Protein backbone atom coordinates (compact mmCIF):
# COMPACT_ATOMS: atom_id res chain seq x y z
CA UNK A 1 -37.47 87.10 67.21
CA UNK A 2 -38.60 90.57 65.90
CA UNK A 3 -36.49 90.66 63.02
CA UNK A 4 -38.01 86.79 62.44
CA UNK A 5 -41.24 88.15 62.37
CA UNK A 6 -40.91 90.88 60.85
CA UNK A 7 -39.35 88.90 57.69
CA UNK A 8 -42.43 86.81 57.50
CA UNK A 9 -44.70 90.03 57.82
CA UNK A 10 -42.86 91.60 54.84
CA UNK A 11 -43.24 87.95 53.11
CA UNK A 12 -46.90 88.47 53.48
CA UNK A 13 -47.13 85.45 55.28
CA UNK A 14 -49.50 84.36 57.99
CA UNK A 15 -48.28 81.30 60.12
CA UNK A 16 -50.10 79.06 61.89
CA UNK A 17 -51.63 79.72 65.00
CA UNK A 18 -51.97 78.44 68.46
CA UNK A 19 -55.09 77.89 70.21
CA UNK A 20 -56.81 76.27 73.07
CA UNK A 21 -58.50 73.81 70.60
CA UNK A 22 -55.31 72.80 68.47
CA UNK A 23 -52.42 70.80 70.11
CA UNK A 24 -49.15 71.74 69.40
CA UNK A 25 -47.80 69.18 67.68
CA UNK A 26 -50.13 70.10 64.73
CA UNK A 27 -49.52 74.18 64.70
CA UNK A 28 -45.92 72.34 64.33
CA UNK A 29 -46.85 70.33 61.88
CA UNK A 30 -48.89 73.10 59.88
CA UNK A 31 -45.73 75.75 60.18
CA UNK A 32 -43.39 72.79 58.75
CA UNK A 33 -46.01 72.44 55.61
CA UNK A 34 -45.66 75.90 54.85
CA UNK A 35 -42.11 75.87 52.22
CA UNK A 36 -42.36 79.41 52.08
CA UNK A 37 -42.34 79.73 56.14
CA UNK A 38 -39.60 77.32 56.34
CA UNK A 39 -37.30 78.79 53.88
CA UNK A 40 -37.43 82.18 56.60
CA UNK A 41 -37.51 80.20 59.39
CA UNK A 42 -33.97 78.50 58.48
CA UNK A 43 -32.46 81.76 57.57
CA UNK A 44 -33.18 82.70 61.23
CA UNK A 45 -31.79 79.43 62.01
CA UNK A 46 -35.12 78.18 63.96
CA UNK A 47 -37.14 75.55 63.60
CA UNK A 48 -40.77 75.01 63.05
CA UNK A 49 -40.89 73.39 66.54
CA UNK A 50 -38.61 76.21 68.00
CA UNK A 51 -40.86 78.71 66.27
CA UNK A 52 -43.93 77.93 67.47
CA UNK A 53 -42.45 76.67 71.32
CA UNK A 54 -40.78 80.40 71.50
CA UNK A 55 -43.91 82.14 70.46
CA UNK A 56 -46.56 80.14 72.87
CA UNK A 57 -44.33 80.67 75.74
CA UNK A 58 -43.60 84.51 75.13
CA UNK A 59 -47.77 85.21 74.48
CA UNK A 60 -48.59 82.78 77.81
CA UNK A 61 -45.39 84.68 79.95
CA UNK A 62 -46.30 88.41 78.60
CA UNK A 63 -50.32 87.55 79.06
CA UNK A 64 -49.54 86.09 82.30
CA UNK A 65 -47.44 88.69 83.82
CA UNK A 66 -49.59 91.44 83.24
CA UNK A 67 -52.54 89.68 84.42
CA UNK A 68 -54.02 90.56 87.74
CA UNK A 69 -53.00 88.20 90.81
CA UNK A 70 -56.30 86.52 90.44
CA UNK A 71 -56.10 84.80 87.34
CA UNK A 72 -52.71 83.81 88.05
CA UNK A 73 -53.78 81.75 90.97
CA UNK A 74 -54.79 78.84 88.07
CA UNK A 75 -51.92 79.48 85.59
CA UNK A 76 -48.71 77.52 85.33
CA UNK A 77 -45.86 79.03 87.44
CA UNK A 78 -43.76 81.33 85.21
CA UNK A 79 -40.09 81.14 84.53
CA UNK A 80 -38.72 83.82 86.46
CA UNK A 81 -35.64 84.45 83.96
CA UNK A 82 -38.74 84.56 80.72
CA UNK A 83 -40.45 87.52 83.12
CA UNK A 84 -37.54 89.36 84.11
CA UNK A 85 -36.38 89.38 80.15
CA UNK A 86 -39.98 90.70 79.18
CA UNK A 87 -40.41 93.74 82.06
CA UNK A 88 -36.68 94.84 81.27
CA UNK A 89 -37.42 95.22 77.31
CA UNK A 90 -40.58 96.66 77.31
CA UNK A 91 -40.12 98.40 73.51
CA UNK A 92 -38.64 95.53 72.04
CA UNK A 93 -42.03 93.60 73.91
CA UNK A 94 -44.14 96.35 72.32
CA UNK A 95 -42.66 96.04 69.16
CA UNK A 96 -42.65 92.27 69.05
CA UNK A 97 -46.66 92.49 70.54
CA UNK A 98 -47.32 94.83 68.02
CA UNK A 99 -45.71 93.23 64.82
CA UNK A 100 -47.12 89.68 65.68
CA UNK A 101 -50.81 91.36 65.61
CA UNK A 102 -52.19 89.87 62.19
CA UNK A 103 -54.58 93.54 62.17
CA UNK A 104 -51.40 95.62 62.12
CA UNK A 105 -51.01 97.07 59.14
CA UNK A 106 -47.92 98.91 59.46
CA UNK A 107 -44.51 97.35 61.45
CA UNK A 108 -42.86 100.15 63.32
């Protein structure tokens, strides 16, 4: 995924985004209406759906995991396998963090 996004970075381009107030299906929808977005996406071999799917559930897993018990107590239950990949690549995690943040101006 890092080398994904940091082609679309370099591309200048900003996809879509997820948030509480936008299903899905339309952040789908929006990344598939981007040509210039797709043409990256496919030399990654991933699809808009894939894209955005991957993304949500790395943000809710990483977000999630560091979160104190508390606010877990409401969240959905996290795939064990997702939070043992994240805590055993914390650089690449970093990196990924770090290059997806639309205010970073330089990609390490």
């Amino acid at each position: 995924m890092l080398p994904l996004i940091r082609a679309i970075r370099q591309a200048h381009l900003t996809p879509p985004m997820q948030t509480k107030n936008i299903p899905l299906a339309v952040t789908i929808r929006r990344t598939e209406a981007m040509p210039e977005l797709q043409a990256i996406l496919q030399e990654h071999d991933m699809s808009a759906r894939d894209f955005v799917m991957s993304l949500t559930t790395f943000e809710m897993t990483t977000t999630m995991s560091d979160a104190p018990p508390a606010d877990r107590k409401t969240a959905p239950k996290l795939n064990r396998d997702n939070v043992r990949l994240i805590q055993s690549h914390r650089a690449l995690t970093q990196a990924l963090l770090h290059d997806m943040d639309e205010d970073s101006e330089k990609l390490q």
